[in-house]
Coordinates of C-alpha atoms in Angstrom, one line a residue:
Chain A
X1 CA 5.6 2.6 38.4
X2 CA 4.5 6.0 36.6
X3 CA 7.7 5.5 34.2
X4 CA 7.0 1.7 33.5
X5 CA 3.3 2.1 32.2
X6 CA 4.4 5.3 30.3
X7 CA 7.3 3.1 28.7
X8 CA 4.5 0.1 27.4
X9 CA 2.5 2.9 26.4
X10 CA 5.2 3.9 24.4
X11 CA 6.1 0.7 23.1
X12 CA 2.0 0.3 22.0
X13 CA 2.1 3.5 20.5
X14 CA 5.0 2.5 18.1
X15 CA 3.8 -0.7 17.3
X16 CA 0.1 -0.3 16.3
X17 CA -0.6 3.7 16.2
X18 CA 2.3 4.6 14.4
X19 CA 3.4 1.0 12.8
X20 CA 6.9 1.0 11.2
X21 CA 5.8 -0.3 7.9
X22 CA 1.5 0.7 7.4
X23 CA 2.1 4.6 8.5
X24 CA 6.1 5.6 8.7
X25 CA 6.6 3.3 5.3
X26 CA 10.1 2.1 6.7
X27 CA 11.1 -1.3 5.2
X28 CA 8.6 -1.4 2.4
X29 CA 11.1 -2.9 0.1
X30 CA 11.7 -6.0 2.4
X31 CA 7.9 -6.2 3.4
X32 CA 7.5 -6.5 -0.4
X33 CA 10.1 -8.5 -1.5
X34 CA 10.4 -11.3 1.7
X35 CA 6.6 -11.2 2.9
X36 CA 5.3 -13.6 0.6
X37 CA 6.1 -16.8 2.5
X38 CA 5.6 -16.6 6.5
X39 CA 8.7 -18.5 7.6
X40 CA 11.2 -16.3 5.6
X41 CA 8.8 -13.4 7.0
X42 CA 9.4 -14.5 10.5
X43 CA 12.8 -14.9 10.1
X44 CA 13.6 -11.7 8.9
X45 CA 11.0 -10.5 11.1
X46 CA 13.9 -11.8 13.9
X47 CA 17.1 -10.2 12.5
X48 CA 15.3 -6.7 11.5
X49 CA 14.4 -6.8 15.5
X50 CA 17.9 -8.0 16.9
X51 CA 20.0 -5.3 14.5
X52 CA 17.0 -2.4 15.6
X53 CA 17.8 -3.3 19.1
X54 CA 21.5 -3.3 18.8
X55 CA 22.0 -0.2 16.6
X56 CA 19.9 1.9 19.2
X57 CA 21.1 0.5 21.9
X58 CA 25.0 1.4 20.1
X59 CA 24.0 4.6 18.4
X60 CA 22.6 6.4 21.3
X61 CA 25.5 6.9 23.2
X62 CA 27.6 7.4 20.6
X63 CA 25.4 10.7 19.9
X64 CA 24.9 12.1 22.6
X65 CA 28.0 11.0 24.5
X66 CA 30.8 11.3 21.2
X67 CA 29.3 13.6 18.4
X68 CA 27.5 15.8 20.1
X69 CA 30.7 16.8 22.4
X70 CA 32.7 16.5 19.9
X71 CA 30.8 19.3 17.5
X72 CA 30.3 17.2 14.6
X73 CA 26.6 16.4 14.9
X74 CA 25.8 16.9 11.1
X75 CA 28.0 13.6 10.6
X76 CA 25.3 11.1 12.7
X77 CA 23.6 9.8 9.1
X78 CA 27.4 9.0 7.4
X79 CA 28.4 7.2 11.5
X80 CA 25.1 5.6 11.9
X81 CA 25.0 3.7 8.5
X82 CA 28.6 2.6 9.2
X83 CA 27.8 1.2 12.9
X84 CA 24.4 -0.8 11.2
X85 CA 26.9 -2.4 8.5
X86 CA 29.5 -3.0 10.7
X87 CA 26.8 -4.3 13.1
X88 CA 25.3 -6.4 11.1
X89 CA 28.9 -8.3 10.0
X90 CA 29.6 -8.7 13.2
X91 CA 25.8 -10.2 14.5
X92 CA 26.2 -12.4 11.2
X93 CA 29.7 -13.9 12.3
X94 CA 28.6 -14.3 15.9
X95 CA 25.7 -16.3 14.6
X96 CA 27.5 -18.0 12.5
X97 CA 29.3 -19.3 15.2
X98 CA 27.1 -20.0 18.3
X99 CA 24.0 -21.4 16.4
X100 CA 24.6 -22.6 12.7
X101 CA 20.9 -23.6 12.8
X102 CA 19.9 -19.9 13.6
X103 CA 22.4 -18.9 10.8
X104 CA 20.4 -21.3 8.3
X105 CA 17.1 -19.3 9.1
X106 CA 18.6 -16.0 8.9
X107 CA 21.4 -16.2 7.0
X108 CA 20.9 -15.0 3.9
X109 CA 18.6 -12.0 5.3
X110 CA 21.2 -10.4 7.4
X111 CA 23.4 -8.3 4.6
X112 CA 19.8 -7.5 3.5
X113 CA 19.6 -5.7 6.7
X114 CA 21.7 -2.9 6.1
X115 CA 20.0 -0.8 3.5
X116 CA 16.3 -1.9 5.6
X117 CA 15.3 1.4 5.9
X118 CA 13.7 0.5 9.4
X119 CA 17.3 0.3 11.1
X120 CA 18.4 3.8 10.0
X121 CA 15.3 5.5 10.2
X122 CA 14.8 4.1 13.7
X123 CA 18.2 5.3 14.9
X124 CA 17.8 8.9 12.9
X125 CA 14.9 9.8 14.5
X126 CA 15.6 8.9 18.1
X127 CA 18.5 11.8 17.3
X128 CA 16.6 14.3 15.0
X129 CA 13.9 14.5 18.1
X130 CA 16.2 14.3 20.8
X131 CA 14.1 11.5 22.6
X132 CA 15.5 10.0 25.8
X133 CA 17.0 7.2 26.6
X134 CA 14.3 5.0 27.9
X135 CA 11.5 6.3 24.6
X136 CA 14.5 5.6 22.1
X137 CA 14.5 1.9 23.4
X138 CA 10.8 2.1 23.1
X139 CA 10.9 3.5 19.8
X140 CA 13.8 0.5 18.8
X141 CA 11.1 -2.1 20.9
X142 CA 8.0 -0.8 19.2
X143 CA 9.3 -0.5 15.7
X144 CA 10.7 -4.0 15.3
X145 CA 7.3 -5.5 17.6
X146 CA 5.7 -3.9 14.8
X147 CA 8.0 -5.0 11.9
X148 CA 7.4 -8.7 12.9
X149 CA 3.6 -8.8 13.2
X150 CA 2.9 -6.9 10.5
X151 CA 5.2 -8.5 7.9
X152 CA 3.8 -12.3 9.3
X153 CA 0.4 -11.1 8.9
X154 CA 0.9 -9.8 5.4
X155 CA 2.6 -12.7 4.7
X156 CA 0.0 -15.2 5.6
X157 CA -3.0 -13.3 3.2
X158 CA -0.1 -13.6 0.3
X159 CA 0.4 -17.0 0.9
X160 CA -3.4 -17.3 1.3
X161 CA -4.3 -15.2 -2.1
X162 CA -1.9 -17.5 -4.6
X163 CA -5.0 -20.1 -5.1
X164 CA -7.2 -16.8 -6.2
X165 CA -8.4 -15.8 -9.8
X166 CA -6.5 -12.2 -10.0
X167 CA -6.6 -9.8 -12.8
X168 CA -3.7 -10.3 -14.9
X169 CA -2.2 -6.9 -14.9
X170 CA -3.0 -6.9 -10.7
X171 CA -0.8 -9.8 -10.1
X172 CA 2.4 -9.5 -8.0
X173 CA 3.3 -5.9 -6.2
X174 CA 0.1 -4.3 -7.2
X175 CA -2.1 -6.8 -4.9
X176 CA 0.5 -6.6 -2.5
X177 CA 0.4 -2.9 -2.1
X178 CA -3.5 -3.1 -2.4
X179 CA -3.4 -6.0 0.3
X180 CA -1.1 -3.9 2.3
X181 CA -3.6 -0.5 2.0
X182 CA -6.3 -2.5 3.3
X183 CA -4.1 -3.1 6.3
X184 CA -3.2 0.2 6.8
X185 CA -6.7 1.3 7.1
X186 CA -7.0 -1.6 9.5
X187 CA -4.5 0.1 11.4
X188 CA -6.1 3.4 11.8
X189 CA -8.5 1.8 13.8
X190 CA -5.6 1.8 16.6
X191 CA -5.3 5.9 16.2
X192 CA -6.7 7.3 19.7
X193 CA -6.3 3.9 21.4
X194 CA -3.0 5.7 23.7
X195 CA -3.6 9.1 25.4
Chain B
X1 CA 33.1 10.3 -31.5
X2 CA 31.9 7.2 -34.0
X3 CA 28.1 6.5 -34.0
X4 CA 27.6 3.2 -31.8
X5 CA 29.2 5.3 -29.6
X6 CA 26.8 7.9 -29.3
X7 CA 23.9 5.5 -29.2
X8 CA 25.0 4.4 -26.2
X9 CA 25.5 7.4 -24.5
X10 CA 21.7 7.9 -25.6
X11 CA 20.4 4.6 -24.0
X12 CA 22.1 5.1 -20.5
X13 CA 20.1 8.2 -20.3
X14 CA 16.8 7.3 -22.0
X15 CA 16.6 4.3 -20.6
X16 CA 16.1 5.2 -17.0
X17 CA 13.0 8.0 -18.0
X18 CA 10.9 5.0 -19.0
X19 CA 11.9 1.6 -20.2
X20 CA 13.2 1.3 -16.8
X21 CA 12.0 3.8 -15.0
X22 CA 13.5 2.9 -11.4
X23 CA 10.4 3.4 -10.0
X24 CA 7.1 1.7 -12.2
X25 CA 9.3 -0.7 -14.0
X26 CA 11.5 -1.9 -11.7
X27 CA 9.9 -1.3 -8.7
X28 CA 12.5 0.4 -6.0
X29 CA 12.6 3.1 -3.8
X30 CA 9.1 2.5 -2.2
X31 CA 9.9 4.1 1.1
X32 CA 10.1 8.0 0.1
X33 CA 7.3 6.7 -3.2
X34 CA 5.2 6.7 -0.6
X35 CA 6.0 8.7 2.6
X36 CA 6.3 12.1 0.7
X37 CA 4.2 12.2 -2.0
X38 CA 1.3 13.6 0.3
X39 CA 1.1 16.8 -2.5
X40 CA 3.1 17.6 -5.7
X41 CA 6.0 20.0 -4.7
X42 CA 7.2 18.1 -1.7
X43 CA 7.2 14.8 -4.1
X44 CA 8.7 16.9 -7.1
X45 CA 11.3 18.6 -4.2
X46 CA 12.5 14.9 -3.1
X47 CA 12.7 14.2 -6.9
X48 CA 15.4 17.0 -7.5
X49 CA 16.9 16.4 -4.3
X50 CA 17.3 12.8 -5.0
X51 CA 18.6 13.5 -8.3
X52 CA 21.5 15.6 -7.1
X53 CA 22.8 12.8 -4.7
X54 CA 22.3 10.0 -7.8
X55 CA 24.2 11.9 -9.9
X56 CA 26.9 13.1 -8.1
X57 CA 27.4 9.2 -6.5
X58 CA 27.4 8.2 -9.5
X59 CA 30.3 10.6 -11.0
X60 CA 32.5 10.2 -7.5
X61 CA 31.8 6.2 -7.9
X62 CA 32.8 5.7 -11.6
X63 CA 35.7 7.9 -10.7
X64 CA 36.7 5.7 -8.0
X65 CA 35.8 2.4 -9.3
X66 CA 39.5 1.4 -10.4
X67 CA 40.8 2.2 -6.6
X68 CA 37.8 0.2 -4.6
X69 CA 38.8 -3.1 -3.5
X70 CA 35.9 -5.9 -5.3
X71 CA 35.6 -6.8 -0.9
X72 CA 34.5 -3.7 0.3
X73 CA 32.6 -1.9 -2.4
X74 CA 29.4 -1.6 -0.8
X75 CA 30.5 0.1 2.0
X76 CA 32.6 2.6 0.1
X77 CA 29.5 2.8 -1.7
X78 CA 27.6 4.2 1.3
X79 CA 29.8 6.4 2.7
X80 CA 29.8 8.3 -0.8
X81 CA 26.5 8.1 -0.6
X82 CA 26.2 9.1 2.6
X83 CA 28.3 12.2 2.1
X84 CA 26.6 13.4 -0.3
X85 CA 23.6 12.7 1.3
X86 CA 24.7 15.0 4.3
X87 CA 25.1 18.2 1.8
X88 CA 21.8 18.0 0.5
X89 CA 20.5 18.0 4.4
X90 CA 22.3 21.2 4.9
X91 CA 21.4 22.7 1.9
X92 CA 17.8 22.1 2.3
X93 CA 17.4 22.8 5.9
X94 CA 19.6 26.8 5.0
X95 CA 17.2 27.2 1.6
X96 CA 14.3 25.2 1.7
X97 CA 13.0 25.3 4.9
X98 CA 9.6 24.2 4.4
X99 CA 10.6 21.1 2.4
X100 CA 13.2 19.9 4.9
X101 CA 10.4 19.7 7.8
X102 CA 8.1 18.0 5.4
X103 CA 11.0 15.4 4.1
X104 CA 11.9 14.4 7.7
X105 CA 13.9 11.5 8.2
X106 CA 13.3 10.2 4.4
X107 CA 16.0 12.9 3.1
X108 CA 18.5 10.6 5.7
X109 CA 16.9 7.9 4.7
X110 CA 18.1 8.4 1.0
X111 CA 21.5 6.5 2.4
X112 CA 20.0 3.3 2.3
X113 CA 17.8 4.2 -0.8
X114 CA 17.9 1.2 -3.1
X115 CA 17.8 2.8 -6.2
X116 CA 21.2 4.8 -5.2
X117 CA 22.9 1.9 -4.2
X118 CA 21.8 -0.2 -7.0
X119 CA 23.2 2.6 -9.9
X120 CA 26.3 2.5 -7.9
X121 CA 26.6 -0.9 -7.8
X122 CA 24.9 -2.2 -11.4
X123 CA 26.4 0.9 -13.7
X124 CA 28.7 3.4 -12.2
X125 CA 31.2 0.6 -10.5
X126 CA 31.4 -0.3 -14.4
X127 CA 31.1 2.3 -16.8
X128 CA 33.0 5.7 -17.3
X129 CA 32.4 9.1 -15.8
X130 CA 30.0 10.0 -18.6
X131 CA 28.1 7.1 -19.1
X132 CA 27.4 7.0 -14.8
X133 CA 26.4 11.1 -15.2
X134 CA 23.9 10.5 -17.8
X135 CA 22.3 6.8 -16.2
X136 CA 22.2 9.1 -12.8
X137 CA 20.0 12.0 -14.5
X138 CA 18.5 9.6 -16.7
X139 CA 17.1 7.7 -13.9
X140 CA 16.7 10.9 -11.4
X141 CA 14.1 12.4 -14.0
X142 CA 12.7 8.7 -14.5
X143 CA 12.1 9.1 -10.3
X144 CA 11.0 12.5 -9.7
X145 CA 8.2 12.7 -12.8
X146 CA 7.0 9.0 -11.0
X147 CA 6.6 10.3 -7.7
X148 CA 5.6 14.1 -9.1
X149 CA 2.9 11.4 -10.7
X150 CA 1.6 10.3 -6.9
X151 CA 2.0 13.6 -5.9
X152 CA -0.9 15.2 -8.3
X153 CA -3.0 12.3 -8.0
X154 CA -2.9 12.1 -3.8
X155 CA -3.0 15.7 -3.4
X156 CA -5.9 16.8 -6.2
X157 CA -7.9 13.7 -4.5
X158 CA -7.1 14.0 -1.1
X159 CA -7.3 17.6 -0.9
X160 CA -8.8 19.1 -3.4
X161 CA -6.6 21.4 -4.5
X162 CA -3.7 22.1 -6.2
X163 CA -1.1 24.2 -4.3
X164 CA 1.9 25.8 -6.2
X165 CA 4.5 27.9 -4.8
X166 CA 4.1 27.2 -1.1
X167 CA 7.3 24.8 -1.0
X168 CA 9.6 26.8 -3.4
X169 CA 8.4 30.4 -2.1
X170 CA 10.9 32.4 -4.5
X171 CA 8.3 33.7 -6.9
X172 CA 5.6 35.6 -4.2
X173 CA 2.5 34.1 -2.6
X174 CA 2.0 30.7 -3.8
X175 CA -1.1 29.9 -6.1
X176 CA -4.1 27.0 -5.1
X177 CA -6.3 25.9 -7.8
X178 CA -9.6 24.5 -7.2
X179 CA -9.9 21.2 -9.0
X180 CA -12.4 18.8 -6.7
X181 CA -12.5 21.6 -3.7
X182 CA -13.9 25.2 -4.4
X183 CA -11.4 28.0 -2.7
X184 CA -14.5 30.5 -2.2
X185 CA -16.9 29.9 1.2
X186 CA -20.0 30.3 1.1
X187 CA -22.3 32.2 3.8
X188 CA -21.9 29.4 6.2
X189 CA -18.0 29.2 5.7
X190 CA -18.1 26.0 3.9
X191 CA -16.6 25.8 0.5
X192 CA -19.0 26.1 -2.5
X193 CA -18.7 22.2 -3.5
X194 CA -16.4 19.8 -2.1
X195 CA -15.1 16.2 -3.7
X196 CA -12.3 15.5 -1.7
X197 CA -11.3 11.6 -0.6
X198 CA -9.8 12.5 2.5
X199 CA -8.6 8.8 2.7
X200 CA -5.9 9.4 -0.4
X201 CA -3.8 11.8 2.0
X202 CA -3.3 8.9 4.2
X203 CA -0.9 6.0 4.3
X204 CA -3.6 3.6 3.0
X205 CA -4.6 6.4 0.0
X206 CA -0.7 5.8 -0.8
X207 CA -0.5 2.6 -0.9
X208 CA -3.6 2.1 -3.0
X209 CA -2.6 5.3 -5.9
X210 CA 1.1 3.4 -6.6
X211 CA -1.1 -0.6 -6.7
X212 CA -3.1 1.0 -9.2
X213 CA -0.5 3.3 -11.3
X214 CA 1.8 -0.4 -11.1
X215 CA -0.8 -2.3 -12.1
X216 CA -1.4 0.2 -15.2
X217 CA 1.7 0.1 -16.2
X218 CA 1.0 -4.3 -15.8
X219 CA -1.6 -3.9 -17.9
X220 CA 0.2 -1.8 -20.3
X221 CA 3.0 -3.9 -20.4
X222 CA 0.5 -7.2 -21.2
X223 CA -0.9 -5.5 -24.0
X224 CA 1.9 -4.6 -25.9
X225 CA 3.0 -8.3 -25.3
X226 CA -0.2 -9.6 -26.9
X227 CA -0.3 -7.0 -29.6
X228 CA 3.2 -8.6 -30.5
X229 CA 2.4 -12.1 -30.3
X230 CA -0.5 -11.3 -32.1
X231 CA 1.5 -9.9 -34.6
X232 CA 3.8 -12.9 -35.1
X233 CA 1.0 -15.0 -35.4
X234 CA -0.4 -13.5 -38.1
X235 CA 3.1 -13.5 -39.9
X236 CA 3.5 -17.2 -39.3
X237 CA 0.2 -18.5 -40.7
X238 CA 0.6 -16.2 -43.9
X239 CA 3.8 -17.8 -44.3
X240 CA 2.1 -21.1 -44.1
X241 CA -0.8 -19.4 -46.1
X242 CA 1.7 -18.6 -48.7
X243 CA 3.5 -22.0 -48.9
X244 CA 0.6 -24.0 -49.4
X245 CA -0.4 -21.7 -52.3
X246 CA 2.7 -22.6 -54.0
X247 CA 1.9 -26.4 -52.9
X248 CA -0.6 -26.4 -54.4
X249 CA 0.2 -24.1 -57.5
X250 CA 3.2 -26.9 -57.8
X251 CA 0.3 -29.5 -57.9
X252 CA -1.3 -27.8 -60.1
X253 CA 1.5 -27.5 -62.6
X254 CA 1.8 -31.5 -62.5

């Protein structure tokens, strides 16, 4: 029981306290570049969380079970990136064929996916502070939680702001990022909320 | 070496400082823009670091660019990359100490940086050895003085103070200055005066310094479009100016 609560804890903690994208600035790029329309936000919102989930539930093992062992822990950056790419190939074909609808959605965000710096840093950090098992699948659970909401939210005040007068010169990324600071302070409200 | 020649050579390094400064022009490389630019010598630390593993992926790309199969570039791409990127870990976390703890994850995170991946795969998986060194330290300096940029700003607001030396601890005891926070206390142990926004040393002060620097650089950019149009204008109706003088000089003559 003790282990379940401290596990949602956990997750919480990732997802509002320390959110992927408004305090670790992972992903910024693709919360720039996709979260200005809320479907293609939710959809990439989807594959960021299936390839997080998939690459820690892969790359775990393979550290501390392979590289570690072996003596060769220095190479986990050059083996990680190479198990997200090959990863994200393989999630594409499967998709491609079970569900061509689901392919449709996300389709064209999946090769996107492998230089999202969510996946990586995700992965790297479950390794670089030698968390266990059951945080790193928090941290994996948390982080792309996080990813989702935040990016849909962020999306839906962009899609909202396009029938406002802007500034000329503020139009484009420099709203966005100002939009997006407003959210991060939103999100220090959570600070203090877990233990 | 004829002269276009050289001119070349001149724009693949220039034009990375500031035309297209990878950072305020064409906007990439958010992640560490943001994440480490908390003062000035961790943002101007990443900035050489970052450098070193642009330019030497670009020289080992262009080298290899006849050998890489067009199918799987990108992730020959990375691996170089990725190499590289594992020497600079080591070499920082043996000499720099201090600025690997405070880089964290970002120096990994430099793998799946898009401004390393795009030179590799817009100019060095064209061009020759030369021409990739020079677009790789050409846009390296174009990075680091951007994010050194964000660095001043978030650490002179945020904290108050300068710091200098504290990072890259070769030269003795590192040096603050006192810019908006005073370094003497007064008799209650309180600093003498105190202007610090404690808000631009977190992730929202971030965000907000690099909306406002891009939307200078907007505004900038607008202006020098106007003054040009502007300029045409004026050129076009003196030319009409000018033809109906001679109109009407012709009409005058009949």
């Amino acid at each position: 029981m003790e282990m379940i609560v401290s596990f949602i804890l956990a997750i919480v903690s990732y997802m509002l306290i320390d959110n992927v994208v408004l305090s670790r600035f992972y992903g910024i790029c693709s919360f720039i570049g996709v979260g200005n329309k809320v479907k293609s936000a939710f959809s990439m919102g989807l594959a960021v969380t299936f390839v997080i989930m998939m690459a820690t539930l892969v790359c775990y093992p393979l550290y501390f079970y392979v590289l570690v062992p072996a003596g060769i822990p220095f190479l986990d950056t050059l083996v990680y990136i190479l198990v997200i790419a090959s990863l994200v190939q393989i999630v594409g074909l499967f998709i491609k064929k079970t569900s061509p609808s689901l392919y449709k959605t996300l389709g064209i965000y999946l090769p996107l996916i492998t230089t999202n710096c969510a996946v990586l840093g995700v992965v790297q950090t479950n390794s670089d502070s030698q968390l266990d098992f059951l945080t790193s699948l928090a941290n994996g659970l948390g982080t792309s939680i996080g990813f989702l909401v935040v990016i849909v939210l962020f999306a839906c005040m962009r899609e909202r702001m396009n029938g406002y007068n802007i500034p000329k010169a503020m139009k484009g990324v420099p709203i966005a990022l100002i939009v997006a600071a407003l959210m991060a302070m939103a999100f220090m409200g959570f600070g203090g909320m877990v233990g | 070496m004829d002269k276009i020649k050289r001119g070349q050579h001149k724009e693949s390094f220039l034009n990375g400082i500031l035309k297209e400064n990878p950072l305020l022009v064409q906007i990439l490389g958010l992640c560490p823009a943001l994440a480490v630019t908390k003062s000035l010598e961790t943002a101007f630390g990443m900035g050489l670091l970052f450098t070193f593993v642009l330019v030497s992926s670009n020289v080992i790309v262009s080298l290899l660019r006849k050998l890489i199969p067009e199918e799987i570039k990108t992730p020959c791409y990375i691996v170089v990359i990725a190499t590289f990127v594992t020497i600079v870990k080591m070499f920082a976390e043996a000499f720099l100490p201090e600025l690997y703890s405070s880089l964290g994850v970002f120096l990994s995170l430099l793998v799946v940086n898009c401004i390393v991946l795009g030179r590799s795969e817009a100019f060095a998986g064209q061009n020759g050895v030369f021409d990739s060194f020079l677009d790789g330290c050409g846009n390296g300096i174009g990075y680091t003085w951007a994010i050194s940029l964000m660095g001043i700003i978030r650490e002179v607001l945020g904290l108050g103070t300068l710091t200098i030396g504290k990072v890259f601890n070769f030269f003795g005891d590192p040096l603050t200055l006192p810019i908006l926070k005073s370094t003497v206390l007064d008799a209650h142990g309180d600093p003498l005066y105190d202007f610090s926004i404690s808000i631009f040393q977190n992730p929202a002060g971030a965000f907000i310094v690099l909306g406002l620097i891009l939307a200078v650089m907007a505004a900038i950019t607008n202006h020098k479009k106007a003054v040009e149009k502007a300029k045409e204008k004026a050129a076009k109706e003196a030319a009409k100016a000018e033809l109906a003088a001679k109109a009407a000089l012709a009409g005058g003559a009949k």
